[in-house]
């Protein structure tokens, strides 16, 4: 059976399933959350409605449905804090703006500290966040216990909890609902969402992009935005340039459905797991990538076991919770763990990639600045530092270990 | 979980190994002659192809030696492994 059949039969309730026109003002390659958000803001903020989103699979097939739905903006460096805080502010208005209940729940995000270095890094990050207008608090171990009673803060734990940073405005959203909301909003603004349409070539003439070759035939385009996460390298190779991306599996898991026992998001670098409880009741856990390069959307079970043993460290409570499901997605990891959003060596061709393990939270901000970049041909102030050229100038935005999560 | 064939110890489970990324990336012969763009390519750019890929692994919980593996990044097929200094099994 054509894997698109299910989606294609059901999708028209929220968006049309048109055949591609022969030409568009702009085409977004990649129908994930960032691609849809880009198309949404191109139409809404910049009045560009002659646009298409082309997706090789179907909407709600890739990382849009494989993330752990955590939203926060407590990044260390100014450039990141500005980008993710912009996204968080947009999240705060999206349920109303998109007129769809995306269940954005600002239940708070704890980043635990388990050793003296963690404590120093955390307190520094809290101060940096506050200077950047990002809400942040430092809690000692008693404060952690008060905010999240089921975390084990006993001093004889193998990795005792010495405190945590808290971003109260952080939380989770329902990722499926975000897909539905964005797809419907794009469609209502006239965007053609074309599923089952794989890009097989990028037409470049005299250093300028002119269109795409696809499994549904050629599509001419004035401008093209590549928003394809783990498959970005394959696309940029078609246009004749490289990005410093490595594609890795990132796995996550959910437990069976339980009563609500976990009232916030808990992340830990030293023990290395992040945990929340979905609205429906599953415990949702994730951690680091599988080390090797892959496009296969799966990883090793030992990585899942490590996540669960880390979860057990923090929450002895979960010892009898049962694993329901694990999965993997392919994430696009940059050398400095920061995204690339901006211009490319090819005129009118723009790239938005490298969000790695943390793209979900950035969805609105990423789409907002990418739309600005495509519409005006110049990066927005927020994504100017996230250029492809920073690897030559050395102006890296090194969020490895600084971003409140180990990668 | 992969089973990886260490050329010195034989096949072992993946958790015994550390990953080392793309194989056969030579240090520049004359580093001072490189432009910023060339340095960036050496430091930050690695192949990210879908398909057969030559990569380094270290048998960290075994003989602790580095070696190379040809693996398909699309299917996870292990094509073979060979010692450092040997020619790739599948010259790409």
Coordinates of N, CA and C in Angstrom, one line a residue, chain A residues 115-337:
Chain A
X115 N 26.5 17.8 40.5 CA 27.8 18.0 41.0 C 28.2 19.4 41.0
X116 N 29.4 19.7 41.5 CA 29.7 21.2 41.7 C 29.8 21.9 40.4
X117 N 30.3 21.2 39.4 CA 30.4 21.8 38.1 C 29.0 22.2 37.5
X118 N 28.1 21.2 37.7 CA 26.7 21.4 37.3 C 26.1 22.7 38.0
X119 N 26.4 22.8 39.3 CA 25.9 23.9 40.1 C 26.4 25.2 39.5
X120 N 27.7 25.2 39.3 CA 28.3 26.5 38.8 C 27.7 26.9 37.4
X121 N 27.7 25.9 36.5 CA 27.1 26.1 35.2 C 25.7 26.6 35.3
X122 N 24.9 26.0 36.2 CA 23.5 26.3 36.3 C 23.3 27.7 36.8
X123 N 24.0 28.1 37.8 CA 23.8 29.4 38.4 C 24.3 30.4 37.4
X124 N 25.4 30.2 36.7 CA 25.8 31.1 35.6 C 24.7 31.2 34.6
X125 N 24.2 30.1 34.2 CA 23.1 30.1 33.1 C 21.9 30.9 33.6
X126 N 21.5 30.7 34.8 CA 20.4 31.5 35.4 C 20.7 33.0 35.2
X127 N 21.9 33.4 35.6 CA 22.2 34.9 35.6 C 22.2 35.3 34.1
X128 N 22.8 34.5 33.2 CA 22.8 34.9 31.8 C 21.4 35.0 31.2
X129 N 20.6 34.0 31.6 CA 19.2 34.1 31.1 C 18.5 35.3 31.6
X130 N 18.7 35.7 32.9 CA 18.0 36.9 33.4 C 18.4 38.2 32.7
X131 N 19.7 38.2 32.4 CA 20.3 39.4 31.7 C 19.6 39.5 30.3
X132 N 19.2 38.3 29.7 CA 18.6 38.3 28.4 C 17.1 38.3 28.5
X133 N 16.5 38.6 29.7 CA 15.1 38.7 29.8 C 14.4 37.3 29.7
X134 N 15.1 36.3 30.0 CA 14.5 34.9 30.0 C 14.3 34.5 31.5
X135 N 13.1 34.1 31.8 CA 12.8 33.8 33.2 C 13.6 32.6 33.6
X136 N 14.3 32.7 34.8 CA 15.1 31.6 35.3 C 15.3 31.7 36.8
X137 N 15.3 30.6 37.4 CA 15.4 30.6 38.9 C 16.4 29.4 39.2
X138 N 17.1 29.6 40.3 CA 17.9 28.5 40.9 C 17.2 28.0 42.1
X139 N 17.0 26.7 42.2 CA 16.4 26.0 43.3 C 17.5 25.1 44.0
X140 N 17.5 25.1 45.3 CA 18.3 24.1 46.0 C 17.6 22.8 46.0
X141 N 18.2 21.8 46.6 CA 17.6 20.4 46.6 C 16.2 20.4 47.2
X142 N 16.1 21.2 48.3 CA 14.7 21.3 49.0 C 13.7 21.9 48.0
X143 N 14.2 22.9 47.3 CA 13.3 23.6 46.4 C 12.9 22.7 45.2
X144 N 13.8 21.8 44.8 CA 13.5 20.8 43.8 C 12.4 19.9 44.3
X145 N 12.6 19.4 45.5 CA 11.6 18.5 46.1 C 10.2 19.1 46.2
X146 N 10.3 20.4 46.6 CA 9.0 21.1 46.7 C 8.3 21.3 45.4
X147 N 9.1 21.6 44.3 CA 8.5 21.8 43.0 C 8.1 20.5 42.3
X148 N 8.9 19.5 42.5 CA 8.6 18.2 41.9 C 8.8 17.1 42.9
X149 N 7.8 16.8 43.6 CA 7.9 15.9 44.8 C 8.5 14.5 44.4
X150 N 8.3 14.0 43.2 CA 8.7 12.6 43.0 C 10.2 12.4 42.5
X151 N 10.9 13.5 42.4 CA 12.3 13.4 42.1 C 13.0 12.9 43.4
X152 N 13.9 12.0 43.3 CA 14.7 11.5 44.4 C 15.8 12.5 44.7
X153 N 15.7 13.2 45.8 CA 16.8 14.1 46.2 C 17.6 13.6 47.4
X154 N 17.5 12.3 47.7 CA 18.2 11.8 48.9 C 19.7 12.0 48.7
X155 N 20.4 12.4 49.7 CA 21.9 12.7 49.6 C 22.7 11.4 49.3
X156 N 22.2 10.2 49.5 CA 23.0 9.0 49.3 C 22.7 8.5 47.9
X157 N 22.0 9.2 47.0 CA 21.8 8.7 45.6 C 23.2 8.7 45.0
X158 N 23.3 7.8 43.9 CA 24.6 7.7 43.2 C 25.0 9.1 42.7
X159 N 24.1 9.8 42.1 CA 24.3 11.2 41.6 C 23.3 12.1 42.3
X160 N 23.6 12.6 43.6 CA 22.7 13.3 44.3 C 22.2 14.6 43.6
X161 N 21.0 15.0 43.8 CA 20.5 16.2 43.2 C 20.9 17.4 44.2
X162 N 21.7 18.3 43.6 CA 22.2 19.4 44.4 C 21.4 20.7 44.2
X163 N 20.5 20.6 43.3 CA 19.7 21.8 42.9 C 19.3 21.7 41.5
X164 N 18.7 22.8 41.0 CA 18.2 22.8 39.6 C 17.9 24.2 39.2
X165 N 18.0 24.4 37.9 CA 17.5 25.6 37.3 C 16.0 25.3 37.0
X166 N 15.2 26.4 37.1 CA 13.8 26.3 36.8 C 13.4 27.4 35.8
X167 N 12.8 27.0 34.7 CA 12.2 28.0 33.8 C 10.7 27.7 33.9
X168 N 10.0 28.6 34.6 CA 8.5 28.3 34.8 C 7.7 28.4 33.5
X169 N 8.2 29.2 32.6 CA 7.5 29.4 31.3 C 7.7 28.3 30.3
X170 N 8.6 27.4 30.6 CA 8.9 26.2 29.8 C 7.8 25.2 30.0
X171 N 7.8 24.2 29.1 CA 6.8 23.1 29.3 C 6.7 22.2 28.1
X172 N 5.5 21.8 27.8 CA 5.3 20.9 26.7 C 4.1 21.3 25.9
X173 N 4.0 20.8 24.6 CA 2.8 21.1 23.8 C 2.5 19.7 23.2
X174 N 1.3 19.6 22.6 CA 0.9 18.4 21.9 C 1.4 18.5 20.5
X175 N 2.4 17.7 20.1 CA 3.0 17.9 18.8 C 2.0 17.6 17.6
X176 N 1.2 16.6 17.8 CA 0.3 16.3 16.7 C -0.6 17.5 16.4
X177 N -1.1 18.1 17.5 CA -2.0 19.3 17.4 C -1.3 20.4 16.7
X178 N 0.0 20.6 17.0 CA 0.8 21.7 16.3 C 0.8 21.4 14.8
X179 N 1.0 20.2 14.4 CA 1.0 19.8 13.0 C -0.3 20.2 12.4
X180 N -1.4 19.7 13.0 CA -2.8 20.0 12.5 C -3.0 21.5 12.4
X181 N -2.6 22.2 13.4 CA -2.9 23.6 13.5 C -2.1 24.3 12.3
X182 N -0.8 24.0 12.2 CA 0.0 24.7 11.1 C -0.5 24.3 9.7
X183 N -0.8 23.0 9.6 CA -1.2 22.5 8.2 C -2.5 23.3 7.8
X184 N -3.4 23.3 8.7 CA -4.7 24.0 8.4 C -4.5 25.5 8.2
X185 N -3.6 26.1 9.0 CA -3.4 27.5 8.9 C -2.8 27.9 7.5
X186 N -1.8 27.0 7.1 CA -1.1 27.2 5.9 C -2.1 27.1 4.7
X187 N -2.9 26.1 4.8 CA -3.8 25.8 3.7 C -4.8 27.0 3.6
X188 N -5.3 27.5 4.7 CA -6.3 28.5 4.7 C -5.7 29.8 4.1
X189 N -4.4 30.0 4.2 CA -3.7 31.1 3.6 C -3.4 30.9 2.1
X190 N -3.7 29.7 1.6 CA -3.5 29.5 0.2 C -2.2 28.7 -0.2
X191 N -1.5 28.2 0.9 CA -0.3 27.5 0.6 C -0.7 26.1 0.1
X192 N 0.0 25.6 -0.9 CA -0.2 24.2 -1.4 C 0.7 23.3 -0.6
X193 N 0.1 22.4 0.1 CA 0.9 21.3 0.8 C 0.9 20.1 -0.1
X194 N 2.0 19.7 -0.6 CA 2.1 18.6 -1.6 C 2.9 17.5 -1.0
X195 N 2.1 16.4 -0.6 CA 2.7 15.3 0.0 C 3.1 14.2 -1.0
X196 N 4.0 13.3 -0.6 CA 4.5 12.3 -1.5 C 5.2 12.9 -2.7
X197 N 5.9 14.0 -2.5 CA 6.6 14.7 -3.5 C 8.1 14.8 -3.1
X198 N 8.9 13.9 -3.6 CA 10.3 13.9 -3.3 C 11.1 14.7 -4.2
X199 N 12.0 15.6 -3.7 CA 12.9 16.4 -4.5 C 14.0 15.5 -5.0
X200 N 14.3 15.4 -6.3 CA 15.3 14.6 -6.9 C 16.4 15.4 -7.5
X201 N 16.2 16.7 -7.6 CA 17.2 17.6 -8.2 C 16.9 19.0 -7.9
X202 N 17.9 19.9 -7.9 CA 17.7 21.3 -7.7 C 18.3 22.0 -8.9
X203 N 17.5 22.8 -9.6 CA 18.0 23.5 -10.8 C 18.7 24.8 -10.4
X204 N 20.0 24.9 -10.8 CA 20.7 26.1 -10.5 C 21.3 26.6 -11.9
X205 N 21.0 27.8 -12.2 CA 21.6 28.4 -13.4 C 22.2 29.8 -13.1
X206 N 23.5 29.9 -13.5 CA 24.3 31.1 -13.2 C 24.3 31.4 -11.7
X207 N 24.4 30.4 -10.9 CA 24.5 30.7 -9.5 C 23.2 31.0 -8.8
X208 N 22.1 30.8 -9.5 CA 20.8 31.1 -9.0 C 19.8 29.9 -9.1
X209 N 19.0 29.7 -8.1 CA 18.1 28.6 -8.1 C 16.9 29.0 -9.0
X210 N 16.5 28.0 -9.8 CA 15.3 28.3 -10.7 C 14.2 27.3 -10.5
X211 N 14.4 26.2 -9.8 CA 13.3 25.3 -9.6 C 13.8 24.0 -9.1
X212 N 12.9 23.0 -9.1 CA 13.2 21.7 -8.5 C 12.7 20.6 -9.4
X213 N 13.5 19.5 -9.4 CA 13.0 18.3 -10.1 C 12.4 17.4 -8.9
X214 N 11.2 16.9 -9.2 CA 10.6 16.1 -8.1 C 9.9 14.9 -8.7
X215 N 9.5 14.0 -7.7 CA 8.8 12.8 -8.2 C 7.5 13.1 -8.8
X216 N 7.0 14.3 -8.6 CA 5.8 14.7 -9.3 C 6.1 15.7 -10.4
X217 N 7.3 15.6 -11.0 CA 7.6 16.5 -12.1 C 8.3 17.7 -11.7
X218 N 8.8 18.5 -12.7 CA 9.5 19.7 -12.4 C 8.6 20.8 -11.9
X219 N 9.2 21.6 -10.9 CA 8.4 22.7 -10.4 C 9.4 23.9 -10.4
X220 N 9.0 25.0 -11.2 CA 9.8 26.2 -11.2 C 9.5 27.0 -10.0
X221 N 10.6 27.6 -9.4 CA 10.4 28.4 -8.2 C 11.3 29.6 -8.2
X222 N 10.7 30.8 -7.8 CA 11.5 32.0 -7.7 C 12.5 31.9 -6.5
X223 N 12.0 31.3 -5.5 CA 12.9 31.1 -4.3 C 12.6 29.7 -3.7
X224 N 13.7 29.1 -3.1 CA 13.5 27.8 -2.5 C 14.1 27.8 -1.1
X225 N 13.4 27.3 -0.2 CA 13.9 27.1 1.2 C 14.0 25.7 1.5
X226 N 15.2 25.2 1.9 CA 15.5 23.8 2.3 C 15.3 23.7 3.8
X227 N 14.3 23.0 4.2 CA 14.0 22.8 5.7 C 13.8 21.3 5.9
X228 N 14.8 20.6 5.8 CA 14.7 19.1 5.7 C 15.4 18.4 6.8
X229 N 15.9 19.1 7.8 CA 16.5 18.4 9.0 C 17.5 17.4 8.6
X230 N 17.4 16.1 9.0 CA 18.4 15.1 8.8 C 18.8 14.8 7.3
X231 N 17.9 15.2 6.4 CA 18.2 15.0 5.0 C 18.7 16.2 4.2
X232 N 19.1 17.2 5.0 CA 19.5 18.4 4.4 C 20.8 18.2 3.5
X233 N 21.7 17.4 4.0 CA 23.0 17.2 3.3 C 22.7 16.7 1.9
X234 N 21.7 15.8 1.8 CA 21.4 15.2 0.5 C 20.9 16.2 -0.5
X235 N 20.1 17.2 0.0 CA 19.6 18.3 -0.8 C 20.6 19.3 -1.2
X236 N 21.5 19.7 -0.2 CA 22.5 20.7 -0.6 C 23.5 20.2 -1.6
X237 N 23.7 18.8 -1.5 CA 24.6 18.2 -2.5 C 24.0 18.4 -3.9
X238 N 22.7 18.3 -4.0 CA 22.0 18.5 -5.4 C 22.3 19.9 -5.9
X239 N 22.4 20.9 -4.9 CA 22.6 22.3 -5.4 C 24.1 22.6 -5.4
X240 N 25.0 21.7 -5.1 CA 26.4 21.9 -5.3 C 27.2 22.5 -4.2
X241 N 26.6 22.4 -3.0 CA 27.4 22.8 -1.8 C 27.1 21.9 -0.6
X242 N 28.0 22.0 0.4 CA 27.9 21.2 1.6 C 27.5 22.0 2.8
X243 N 26.9 21.3 3.8 CA 26.7 21.9 5.1 C 27.4 21.0 6.1
X244 N 27.9 21.6 7.2 CA 28.6 20.8 8.2 C 27.7 20.1 9.1
X245 N 26.9 19.2 8.6 CA 25.9 18.5 9.3 C 26.2 17.0 9.3
X246 N 26.0 16.4 10.5 CA 26.1 14.9 10.5 C 24.7 14.4 11.0
X247 N 24.2 13.5 10.3 CA 22.8 13.0 10.6 C 22.9 11.7 11.5
X248 N 22.2 11.8 12.6 CA 22.3 10.8 13.6 C 20.9 10.3 14.0
X249 N 20.7 9.1 14.5 CA 19.4 8.7 15.1 C 19.3 9.3 16.5
X250 N 18.1 9.8 16.8 CA 17.8 10.2 18.1 C 16.6 9.4 18.6
X251 N 16.7 8.7 19.7 CA 15.7 7.8 20.1 C 14.9 8.4 21.3
X252 N 13.7 8.0 21.4 CA 12.9 8.4 22.6 C 11.9 7.2 22.9
X253 N 11.2 7.3 24.0 CA 10.3 6.2 24.4 C 9.2 6.8 25.2
X254 N 8.1 6.0 25.2 CA 7.0 6.3 26.1 C 6.6 5.1 26.9
X255 N 6.1 5.3 28.1 CA 5.6 4.2 28.9 C 4.2 4.0 28.6
X256 N 3.6 3.0 29.2 CA 2.1 2.9 29.1 C 1.5 4.1 29.8
X257 N 0.2 4.2 29.7 CA -0.5 5.4 30.2 C -0.7 5.3 31.7
X258 N -0.3 6.3 32.5 CA -0.5 6.3 33.9 C -1.2 7.6 34.4
X259 N -1.8 7.5 35.6 CA -2.3 8.8 36.2 C -1.2 9.8 36.2
X260 N -1.6 11.1 36.3 CA -0.6 12.2 36.3 C 0.2 12.1 37.6
X261 N 1.5 11.9 37.5 CA 2.3 11.8 38.6 C 3.5 12.8 38.5
X262 N 3.8 13.3 37.3 CA 4.9 14.2 37.1 C 4.4 15.5 36.6
X263 N 4.6 16.6 37.3 CA 3.9 17.8 37.1 C 4.7 18.8 36.3
X264 N 5.9 18.4 35.9 CA 6.8 19.3 35.1 C 7.7 18.5 34.2
X265 N 8.6 19.3 33.5 CA 9.6 18.6 32.7 C 10.9 18.5 33.6
X266 N 11.5 17.4 33.6 CA 12.8 17.2 34.4 C 13.9 16.8 33.4
X267 N 15.0 17.5 33.4 CA 16.1 17.2 32.5 C 17.3 17.0 33.4
X268 N 18.2 16.1 33.0 CA 19.5 15.9 33.8 C 20.6 15.6 32.8
X269 N 21.7 16.4 32.9 CA 22.8 16.2 32.0 C 23.6 15.0 32.5
X270 N 23.9 15.1 33.9 CA 24.9 14.1 34.4 C 24.3 12.7 34.4
X271 N 23.0 12.6 34.7 CA 22.4 11.2 34.6 C 21.9 11.0 33.2
X272 N 21.7 12.0 32.5 CA 21.3 12.1 31.1 C 20.0 11.4 30.7
X273 N 19.0 12.1 31.0 CA 17.7 11.8 30.5 C 16.8 13.0 30.6
X274 N 15.8 13.1 29.8 CA 14.8 14.2 30.1 C 13.4 13.5 30.1
X275 N 12.6 13.9 31.0 CA 11.3 13.2 31.3 C 10.2 14.2 31.4
X276 N 9.1 13.9 30.8 CA 7.8 14.6 31.1 C 6.7 13.6 31.0
X277 N 5.5 14.0 31.4 CA 4.4 13.2 31.3 C 3.4 13.8 30.3
X278 N 3.0 13.1 29.3 CA 2.1 13.7 28.3 C 0.8 13.9 28.9
X279 N 0.0 14.7 28.2 CA -1.4 15.0 28.7 C -2.2 13.8 28.9
X280 N -1.9 12.8 28.0 CA -2.7 11.6 28.0 C -2.2 10.6 29.1
X281 N -1.0 10.8 29.6 CA -0.5 10.0 30.7 C 0.7 9.2 30.5
X282 N 1.2 9.1 29.2 CA 2.5 8.4 29.0 C 3.6 9.2 29.6
X283 N 4.6 8.5 30.2 CA 5.9 9.1 30.6 C 6.7 9.1 29.3
X284 N 7.2 10.3 29.0 CA 8.0 10.5 27.7 C 9.4 10.7 28.1
X285 N 10.3 9.9 27.6 CA 11.7 10.1 27.9 C 12.6 10.1 26.6
X286 N 13.6 10.9 26.7 CA 14.6 11.0 25.7 C 16.0 11.2 26.3
X287 N 17.0 11.1 25.4 CA 18.4 11.5 25.9 C 19.2 11.8 24.7
X288 N 20.4 11.2 24.6 CA 21.3 11.6 23.5 C 21.2 10.8 22.3
X289 N 21.9 11.2 21.3 CA 21.9 10.5 20.0 C 22.6 9.2 20.0
X290 N 22.3 8.3 19.1 CA 23.2 7.2 18.8 C 24.4 7.8 18.1
X291 N 25.6 7.3 18.5 CA 26.8 8.0 18.1 C 27.1 8.0 16.6
X292 N 26.6 7.0 15.9 CA 27.0 6.8 14.5 C 26.1 7.6 13.5
X293 N 26.6 7.8 12.3 CA 25.8 8.5 11.3 C 24.7 7.5 10.8
X294 N 23.5 8.0 10.5 CA 22.5 7.1 10.0 C 21.3 7.9 9.3
X295 N 20.7 7.3 8.4 CA 19.5 7.8 7.8 C 18.3 6.8 8.1
X296 N 18.5 5.9 9.0 CA 17.6 4.7 9.0 C 16.5 4.9 10.1
X297 N 16.4 6.0 10.8 CA 15.4 6.2 11.7 C 15.2 5.1 12.8
X298 N 16.3 4.5 13.2 CA 16.3 3.6 14.3 C 17.7 3.5 14.9
X299 N 17.7 3.1 16.2 CA 19.0 3.0 16.9 C 19.1 1.8 17.7
X300 N 20.1 1.7 18.6 CA 20.3 0.5 19.4 C 19.5 0.5 20.7
X301 N 19.1 -0.7 21.1 CA 18.2 -0.8 22.3 C 19.0 -0.4 23.6
X302 N 20.4 -0.6 23.5 CA 21.1 -0.2 24.7 C 21.0 1.3 25.0
X303 N 20.8 2.1 24.0 CA 20.6 3.5 24.2 C 19.3 3.8 25.0
X304 N 18.3 3.0 24.6 CA 17.0 3.1 25.4 C 17.2 2.6 26.8
X305 N 17.9 1.5 27.0 CA 18.2 1.0 28.3 C 18.9 2.0 29.2
X306 N 19.8 2.8 28.6 CA 20.6 3.8 29.3 C 19.6 4.9 29.8
X307 N 18.7 5.3 28.9 CA 17.7 6.3 29.2 C 16.9 5.9 30.4
X308 N 16.4 4.6 30.3 CA 15.5 4.1 31.4 C 16.2 4.0 32.7
X309 N 17.5 3.6 32.7 CA 18.2 3.4 33.9 C 18.5 4.8 34.5
X310 N 18.7 5.8 33.6 CA 18.8 7.2 34.1 C 17.5 7.7 34.7
X311 N 16.4 7.4 34.1 CA 15.1 7.7 34.6 C 14.9 7.1 35.9
X312 N 15.3 5.8 36.1 CA 15.1 5.2 37.4 C 15.9 5.8 38.5
X313 N 17.1 6.3 38.2 CA 18.0 7.0 39.1 C 17.2 8.2 39.7
X314 N 16.5 8.9 38.9 CA 15.9 10.2 39.3 C 14.5 9.9 39.9
X315 N 13.8 8.8 39.4 CA 12.5 8.6 39.8 C 12.3 7.1 40.1
X316 N 12.7 6.7 41.3 CA 12.5 5.3 41.7 C 11.1 4.9 41.6
X317 N 10.2 5.9 41.7 CA 8.8 5.8 41.5 C 8.4 5.0 40.2
X318 N 9.3 5.1 39.2 CA 8.9 4.6 37.9 C 9.3 3.1 37.7
X319 N 9.8 2.5 38.8 CA 10.4 1.2 38.7 C 9.4 0.1 38.1
X320 N 8.2 0.3 38.3 CA 7.2 -0.7 37.7 C 6.5 -0.2 36.5
X321 N 6.9 1.0 36.0 CA 6.3 1.5 34.8 C 6.7 0.6 33.6
X322 N 5.9 0.5 32.7 CA 6.2 -0.4 31.6 C 6.4 0.3 30.3
X323 N 7.4 -0.1 29.6 CA 7.7 0.5 28.3 C 6.6 0.2 27.3
X324 N 6.1 1.2 26.6 CA 5.1 0.9 25.6 C 5.7 0.9 24.2
X325 N 6.6 1.9 23.9 CA 7.0 2.1 22.5 C 8.3 2.9 22.5
X326 N 9.2 2.5 21.6 CA 10.4 3.4 21.4 C 10.4 3.7 19.9
X327 N 11.2 4.7 19.5 CA 11.3 5.1 18.1 C 12.5 5.9 17.9
X328 N 12.9 6.1 16.7 CA 14.0 7.0 16.4 C 13.7 7.9 15.2
X329 N 14.3 9.1 15.3 CA 14.2 10.0 14.2 C 15.7 10.4 13.8
X330 N 15.8 11.0 12.6 CA 17.1 11.4 12.2 C 17.3 12.9 12.4
X331 N 18.3 13.2 13.3 CA 18.5 14.6 13.6 C 19.8 15.1 12.9
X332 N 19.8 16.4 12.6 CA 20.9 17.1 11.9 C 21.7 17.9 12.9
X333 N 22.9 17.3 13.2 CA 23.7 17.9 14.2 C 24.9 18.7 13.6
X334 N 25.0 19.9 14.1 CA 26.0 20.8 13.7 C 27.3 20.7 14.6
X335 N 28.4 21.1 14.2 CA 29.6 21.0 15.1 C 29.5 21.8 16.3
X336 N 28.8 23.0 16.3 CA 28.6 23.8 17.5 C 27.3 23.6 18.2
X337 N 26.5 22.6 17.8 CA 25.2 22.3 18.3 C 24.2 23.5 18.2

